[in-house]
Tab-separated table of C-alpha atoms in Angstrom:
chain	number	residue	atom	x	y	z
J	1	MET	CA	-87.202	-19.310	-35.061
J	2	LYS	CA	-88.298	-21.200	-31.984
J	3	ILE	CA	-90.475	-23.943	-32.695
J	4	ARG	CA	-93.313	-24.792	-30.179
J	5	ARG	CA	-95.114	-27.901	-29.317
J	6	LYS	CA	-97.378	-26.988	-26.753
J	7	GLY	CA	-99.013	-23.838	-24.725
J	8	LYS	CA	-100.982	-20.789	-26.287
J	9	ILE	CA	-100.624	-20.472	-29.765
J	10	SER	CA	-97.977	-17.418	-30.780
J	11	GLU	CA	-97.686	-15.454	-33.543
J	12	GLY	CA	-95.594	-16.769	-36.338
J	13	GLU	CA	-96.650	-20.527	-35.543
J	14	TRP	CA	-97.915	-23.091	-38.006
J	15	ILE	CA	-101.462	-24.094	-37.302
J	16	ILE	CA	-103.806	-26.855	-38.626
J	17	LEU	CA	-107.479	-25.417	-39.075
J	18	LEU	CA	-109.880	-28.272	-39.212
J	19	ASP	CA	-113.522	-27.989	-40.900
J	20	ASN	CA	-115.099	-31.164	-40.261
J	21	LYS	CA	-112.744	-33.339	-42.614
J	22	LYS	CA	-111.273	-30.264	-44.553
J	23	ARG	CA	-107.872	-28.712	-43.186
J	24	TYR	CA	-105.821	-25.835	-43.679
J	25	LEU	CA	-102.127	-25.360	-42.843
J	26	ILE	CA	-101.656	-21.565	-41.971
J	27	GLN	CA	-98.923	-19.549	-40.676
J	28	VAL	CA	-100.394	-17.235	-37.793
J	29	GLU	CA	-99.582	-13.325	-38.310
J	30	ARG	CA	-101.320	-10.773	-36.304
J	31	GLU	CA	-102.209	-8.647	-39.290
J	32	LYS	CA	-103.494	-11.495	-41.582
J	33	VAL	CA	-107.103	-12.721	-42.568
J	34	PHE	CA	-107.817	-16.463	-43.195
J	35	HIS	CA	-110.613	-16.553	-45.587
J	36	PHE	CA	-112.544	-19.915	-46.896
J	37	HIS	CA	-115.748	-20.879	-48.337
J	38	LYS	CA	-117.324	-20.364	-44.871
J	39	GLY	CA	-116.298	-16.673	-44.158
J	40	TYR	CA	-113.346	-15.430	-42.407
J	41	ILE	CA	-111.259	-15.410	-39.141
J	42	LYS	CA	-108.560	-12.965	-38.153
J	43	HIS	CA	-105.287	-14.319	-37.102
J	44	GLU	CA	-105.022	-11.905	-34.218
J	45	ASP	CA	-108.168	-14.024	-32.841
J	46	ILE	CA	-106.252	-17.211	-32.865
J	47	ILE	CA	-103.209	-15.674	-31.239
J	48	GLY	CA	-103.088	-16.356	-27.740
J	49	ILE	CA	-105.714	-19.365	-27.449
J	50	GLU	CA	-104.948	-22.906	-26.516
J	51	GLU	CA	-104.277	-25.363	-28.875
J	52	GLY	CA	-107.784	-27.724	-29.096
J	53	SER	CA	-109.926	-24.765	-29.159
J	54	ILE	CA	-112.749	-23.968	-31.574
J	55	VAL	CA	-113.050	-20.570	-33.553
J	56	LYS	CA	-115.990	-19.339	-35.339
J	57	SER	CA	-115.638	-17.700	-38.795
J	58	SER	CA	-117.613	-14.600	-39.756
J	59	GLN	CA	-120.623	-16.828	-41.048
J	60	GLY	CA	-120.531	-18.539	-37.628
J	61	ALA	CA	-118.602	-21.867	-38.647
J	62	ASN	CA	-116.638	-23.897	-36.348
J	63	LEU	CA	-113.055	-24.527	-36.738
J	64	LEU	CA	-110.462	-26.569	-34.631
J	65	VAL	CA	-107.267	-24.851	-34.111
J	66	LEU	CA	-104.391	-27.486	-33.602
J	67	ARG	CA	-100.760	-27.991	-34.069
J	68	PRO	CA	-99.782	-29.626	-37.062
J	69	THR	CA	-98.514	-33.325	-36.663
J	70	TYR	CA	-95.392	-34.170	-38.602
J	71	SER	CA	-97.963	-36.304	-40.701
J	72	ASP	CA	-100.476	-33.011	-41.045
J	73	PHE	CA	-97.326	-30.661	-42.235
J	74	ILE	CA	-95.839	-32.985	-44.860
J	75	LEU	CA	-99.032	-33.462	-46.620
J	76	GLU	CA	-99.836	-29.989	-46.819
J	77	MET	CA	-96.655	-27.833	-46.882
J	78	PRO	CA	-95.526	-26.146	-50.217
J	79	ARG	CA	-93.744	-28.423	-52.251
J	80	GLY	CA	-91.207	-28.358	-55.017
J	81	ALA	CA	-91.505	-32.192	-55.756
J	82	GLN	CA	-93.385	-35.087	-54.882
J	83	ILE	CA	-92.857	-36.080	-51.478
J	84	ILE	CA	-92.341	-39.430	-49.508
J	85	TYR	CA	-95.799	-40.458	-48.130
J	86	PRO	CA	-95.958	-40.799	-44.166
J	87	LYS	CA	-96.518	-44.885	-44.276
J	88	ASP	CA	-93.159	-45.277	-46.610
J	89	ILE	CA	-91.361	-42.903	-43.695
J	90	ALA	CA	-92.392	-44.670	-41.011
J	91	THR	CA	-91.110	-47.938	-42.682
J	92	ILE	CA	-87.926	-46.250	-43.416
J	93	LEU	CA	-86.902	-45.220	-40.518
J	94	VAL	CA	-87.577	-48.607	-38.969
J	95	PHE	CA	-86.048	-50.318	-41.655
J	96	ALA	CA	-83.103	-48.505	-41.928
J	97	ASP	CA	-82.798	-48.351	-38.049
J	98	ILE	CA	-82.485	-44.554	-37.953
J	99	TYR	CA	-81.403	-43.784	-34.434
J	100	PRO	CA	-80.100	-40.825	-32.084
J	101	GLY	CA	-76.548	-40.079	-32.922
J	102	ALA	CA	-76.229	-41.297	-36.296
J	103	ARG	CA	-74.769	-39.824	-39.419
J	104	VAL	CA	-77.418	-40.430	-42.102
J	105	LEU	CA	-76.925	-39.532	-45.904
J	106	GLU	CA	-79.809	-38.821	-48.196
J	107	ALA	CA	-80.305	-38.009	-51.656
J	108	GLY	CA	-82.373	-36.144	-53.397
J	109	ILE	CA	-83.793	-34.059	-50.534
J	110	GLY	CA	-87.083	-33.110	-52.699
J	111	SER	CA	-89.262	-31.239	-50.515
J	112	GLY	CA	-87.878	-32.061	-47.164
J	113	ALA	CA	-90.239	-34.313	-45.798
J	114	LEU	CA	-88.215	-37.293	-45.116
J	115	THR	CA	-85.240	-35.031	-44.080
J	116	ILE	CA	-87.955	-33.848	-41.358
J	117	ALA	CA	-88.560	-37.353	-40.276
J	118	LEU	CA	-84.494	-37.969	-40.036
J	119	LEU	CA	-83.197	-35.352	-38.060
J	120	GLN	CA	-85.870	-35.758	-35.370
J	121	ALA	CA	-84.982	-39.210	-35.382
J	122	VAL	CA	-80.724	-38.465	-35.538
J	123	GLY	CA	-81.545	-35.994	-32.496
J	124	GLU	CA	-78.962	-32.911	-31.515
J	125	THR	CA	-76.193	-35.585	-31.521
J	126	GLY	CA	-76.676	-36.959	-35.143
J	127	THR	CA	-76.129	-35.534	-38.212
J	128	VAL	CA	-78.134	-35.579	-41.420
J	129	ILE	CA	-76.469	-34.909	-44.800
J	130	SER	CA	-78.539	-33.771	-48.007
J	131	TYR	CA	-77.379	-34.184	-51.388
J	132	GLU	CA	-79.319	-32.376	-54.373
J	133	ILE	CA	-78.566	-31.357	-57.851
J	134	ARG	CA	-81.501	-28.760	-58.016
J	135	GLU	CA	-81.246	-25.629	-55.981
J	136	ASP	CA	-85.032	-24.679	-56.371
J	137	PHE	CA	-85.940	-28.271	-54.739
J	138	ALA	CA	-83.190	-27.322	-51.837
J	139	LYS	CA	-84.315	-23.994	-51.160
J	140	ARG	CA	-88.091	-24.985	-50.988
J	141	ALA	CA	-87.088	-27.952	-48.870
J	142	LEU	CA	-84.982	-25.885	-46.286
J	143	ALA	CA	-87.643	-23.537	-45.964
J	144	ASN	CA	-90.274	-26.509	-45.028
J	145	ILE	CA	-87.574	-27.892	-42.380
J	146	GLU	CA	-87.363	-24.620	-40.842
J	147	ASN	CA	-90.981	-24.077	-40.687
J	148	PHE	CA	-91.154	-27.347	-38.832
J	149	LEU	CA	-88.077	-27.914	-36.848
J	150	GLY	CA	-86.407	-24.723	-36.740
J	151	ARG	CA	-82.840	-24.104	-37.980
J	152	ARG	CA	-80.808	-27.181	-37.153
J	153	GLU	CA	-77.350	-27.162	-36.672
J	154	ASN	CA	-76.852	-30.889	-37.517
J	155	HIS	CA	-78.304	-30.588	-41.043
J	156	ILE	CA	-75.489	-30.116	-43.977
J	157	LEU	CA	-76.697	-29.592	-47.582
J	158	ARG	CA	-74.848	-30.353	-50.555
J	159	LEU	CA	-75.606	-29.321	-54.102
J	160	LYS	CA	-73.937	-32.099	-55.694
J	161	ASP	CA	-74.726	-34.802	-57.865
J	162	ILE	CA	-74.271	-38.147	-55.785
J	163	TYR	CA	-73.950	-40.243	-58.940
J	164	GLU	CA	-70.714	-38.361	-59.863
J	165	GLU	CA	-68.859	-38.219	-55.901
J	166	ILE	CA	-69.856	-38.984	-52.154
J	167	GLU	CA	-67.599	-36.619	-50.428
J	168	ASP	CA	-68.538	-37.916	-46.785
J	169	GLU	CA	-67.051	-41.273	-45.364
J	170	ASN	CA	-67.705	-43.535	-42.524
J	171	ILE	CA	-71.743	-42.844	-42.982
J	172	ASP	CA	-74.038	-45.084	-40.593
J	173	ARG	CA	-77.004	-45.163	-42.841
J	174	ILE	CA	-77.793	-44.108	-46.583
J	175	ILE	CA	-80.932	-43.453	-48.095
J	176	LEU	CA	-81.613	-42.821	-51.992
J	177	ASP	CA	-84.793	-41.211	-53.616
J	178	LEU	CA	-83.428	-41.087	-56.824
J	179	PRO	CA	-84.410	-42.257	-60.348
J	180	GLU	CA	-81.544	-44.975	-60.728
J	181	PRO	CA	-79.738	-45.518	-57.489
J	182	TRP	CA	-77.936	-48.223	-59.212
J	183	ARG	CA	-75.566	-45.916	-60.406
J	184	ALA	CA	-74.598	-44.692	-57.299
J	185	ILE	CA	-73.734	-48.105	-55.770
J	186	ASP	CA	-70.074	-47.772	-56.059
J	187	LYS	CA	-69.960	-44.228	-54.525
J	188	VAL	CA	-72.204	-45.802	-51.649
J	189	LEU	CA	-69.682	-48.578	-51.028
J	190	LYS	CA	-66.990	-46.325	-50.291
J	191	ALA	CA	-69.314	-43.714	-48.008
J	192	LEU	CA	-70.681	-46.532	-45.855
J	193	ARG	CA	-69.059	-47.942	-42.951
J	194	PRO	CA	-69.278	-51.842	-42.681
J	195	GLY	CA	-72.396	-52.901	-40.806
J	196	GLY	CA	-74.175	-49.750	-42.273
J	197	ILE	CA	-77.443	-49.973	-43.884
J	198	PHE	CA	-78.326	-48.775	-47.235
J	199	LEU	CA	-82.204	-48.179	-48.261
J	200	ALA	CA	-83.239	-47.391	-51.712
J	201	TYR	CA	-87.147	-45.716	-52.325
J	202	THR	CA	-87.842	-46.470	-55.929
J	203	PRO	CA	-91.564	-46.441	-57.650
J	204	THR	CA	-91.325	-49.284	-60.123
J	205	ILE	CA	-90.195	-52.743	-59.744
J	206	ILE	CA	-87.642	-52.602	-62.532
J	207	GLN	CA	-85.695	-49.924	-60.503
J	208	ALA	CA	-85.997	-52.044	-57.481
J	209	GLN	CA	-84.489	-54.867	-59.696
J	210	LYS	CA	-81.878	-52.847	-61.084
J	211	THR	CA	-80.553	-51.720	-57.493
J	212	VAL	CA	-81.031	-55.455	-56.181
J	213	GLU	CA	-78.625	-56.691	-59.135
J	214	ALA	CA	-76.051	-53.649	-58.515
J	215	LEU	CA	-75.950	-54.617	-54.735
J	216	LYS	CA	-75.325	-58.074	-55.278
J	217	THR	CA	-72.648	-57.392	-57.977
J	218	THR	CA	-70.706	-55.805	-55.283
J	219	LYS	CA	-70.571	-58.783	-53.115
J	220	SER	CA	-70.218	-56.801	-50.200
J	221	PHE	CA	-73.875	-55.999	-49.051
J	222	VAL	CA	-76.186	-58.893	-47.565
J	223	LEU	CA	-79.938	-59.102	-45.984
J	224	ILE	CA	-80.654	-57.557	-49.427
J	225	GLU	CA	-84.574	-57.631	-49.669
J	226	THR	CA	-87.192	-55.436	-51.458
J	227	ILE	CA	-90.829	-54.597	-49.588
J	228	GLU	CA	-93.494	-52.370	-49.765
J	229	THR	CA	-96.088	-50.770	-47.573
J	230	LEU	CA	-99.869	-50.514	-47.979
J	231	LEU	CA	-102.360	-48.527	-45.680
J	232	ARG	CA	-105.499	-49.513	-45.264
J	233	PRO	CA	-107.953	-47.406	-42.888
J	234	TRP	CA	-111.153	-48.852	-41.583
J	235	GLN	CA	-114.611	-47.433	-40.843
J	236	ILE	CA	-116.139	-48.148	-37.428
J	237	GLU	CA	-119.573	-46.152	-36.881
J	238	GLY	CA	-121.825	-48.285	-34.729
J	239	LEU	CA	-122.420	-51.849	-36.626
J	240	SER	CA	-120.682	-50.515	-39.534
J	241	VAL	CA	-117.415	-52.009	-39.255
J	242	ARG	CA	-115.708	-52.294	-42.902
J	243	PRO	CA	-112.468	-51.074	-44.531
J	244	PHE	CA	-112.832	-47.810	-46.615
J	245	HIS	CA	-113.260	-48.633	-50.244
J	246	ARG	CA	-110.380	-46.257	-50.987
J	247	MET	CA	-106.620	-47.004	-49.679
J	248	VAL	CA	-103.178	-45.727	-49.688
J	249	ALA	CA	-101.994	-48.615	-51.642
J	250	HIS	CA	-98.395	-48.581	-53.540
J	251	THR	CA	-96.491	-45.415	-53.440
J	252	ALA	CA	-92.817	-47.000	-53.842
J	253	PHE	CA	-90.746	-50.180	-53.324
J	254	LEU	CA	-88.173	-50.082	-50.375
J	255	THR	CA	-84.983	-51.695	-51.149
J	256	ILE	CA	-82.524	-52.494	-48.055
J	257	ALA	CA	-79.281	-54.198	-47.757
J	258	ARG	CA	-76.671	-54.253	-45.262
J	259	LYS	CA	-72.915	-53.646	-46.117
J	260	ILE	CA	-70.542	-56.322	-44.692
J	261	ILE	CA	-66.378	-56.417	-44.782
J	262	THR	CA	-65.968	-58.319	-47.861
J	263	GLN	CA	-63.557	-61.435	-47.592
J	264	GLU	CA	-62.840	-64.521	-50.090
J	265	GLU	CA	-65.070	-66.591	-48.446
J	266	SER	CA	-68.030	-63.636	-47.506
J	267	ILE	CA	-71.620	-64.599	-46.950
J	268	SER	CA	-73.588	-64.930	-50.186
J	269	PRO	CA	-76.272	-62.047	-50.696
J	270	MET	CA	-78.888	-64.610	-51.593
J	271	VAL	CA	-78.294	-66.767	-48.339
J	272	LEU	CA	-80.464	-64.230	-46.012
J	273	PRO	CA	-80.664	-65.105	-42.082
J	274	SER	CA	-83.812	-63.015	-42.360
J	275	GLU	CA	-85.180	-66.457	-44.494
J	276	GLU	CA	-84.069	-68.818	-41.358
J	277	ILE	CA	-85.995	-66.299	-38.889
J	278	GLU	CA	-89.274	-66.158	-40.736
J	279	GLU	CA	-89.584	-70.287	-40.494
J	280	ASN	CA	-90.150	-69.685	-36.415
J	281	TYR	CA	-93.473	-67.517	-37.411
J	282	GLU	CA	-96.737	-69.294	-38.136
J	283	ILE	CA	-98.720	-67.292	-40.486
J	284	GLU	CA	-102.455	-68.097	-40.618
């Protein structure tokens, strides 16, 4: 399936219908009808119109037609497992330095939210390898990936337990979304190239702590740090300028580390060059 990102809406595309603040993710098929609390809209009335157009329901309600952004799609797509949220994915892409042409390994695939972002970031010259032990999760993730990106020949799925084996070598980046990432550190050490980056996504600080301890024990990782990303929206309406009462606060901790070639006098994982760099910044 060819995925379009601009031009007139065609049959088979996924779109977002916006009703004020509520949004609906649907796939446009000529014979179908979309029903909601303000009437219905025939899909054939959407096919062929320009993105950004307004369509009216049977009850006269206005709906804005847009193609879903990546954030729209992953928040509304069918899920087989909890997703990694956009704020964390954005941080992962930057802090793990996902670049065009990179060989990236992830485990597990979940509903495919992170996989989509990784595939976009590595481009056609890169490769994303996904390890997942649950076939039902894998099938749902593959469907979500194809719905948003189309078929990707540079995506490899392995139905394997990464705690038991990583069969791939010379990996540039390894990202783990697992309950016990510390159990895979010895496998990661063999698969990740020198200079490569490891990142673990863990919901609790105890999981992050165990991961950091496992990384330090190897004496092959430096620049070890654990961070979290908090997202606070603001309301700006005339003279009313204030943060929203609700915000997307804690979702997970991200633990990042860089692999080095181990020597007798290797850099201590406790001495981080980043700590020295921070001294050059003034924080008010």
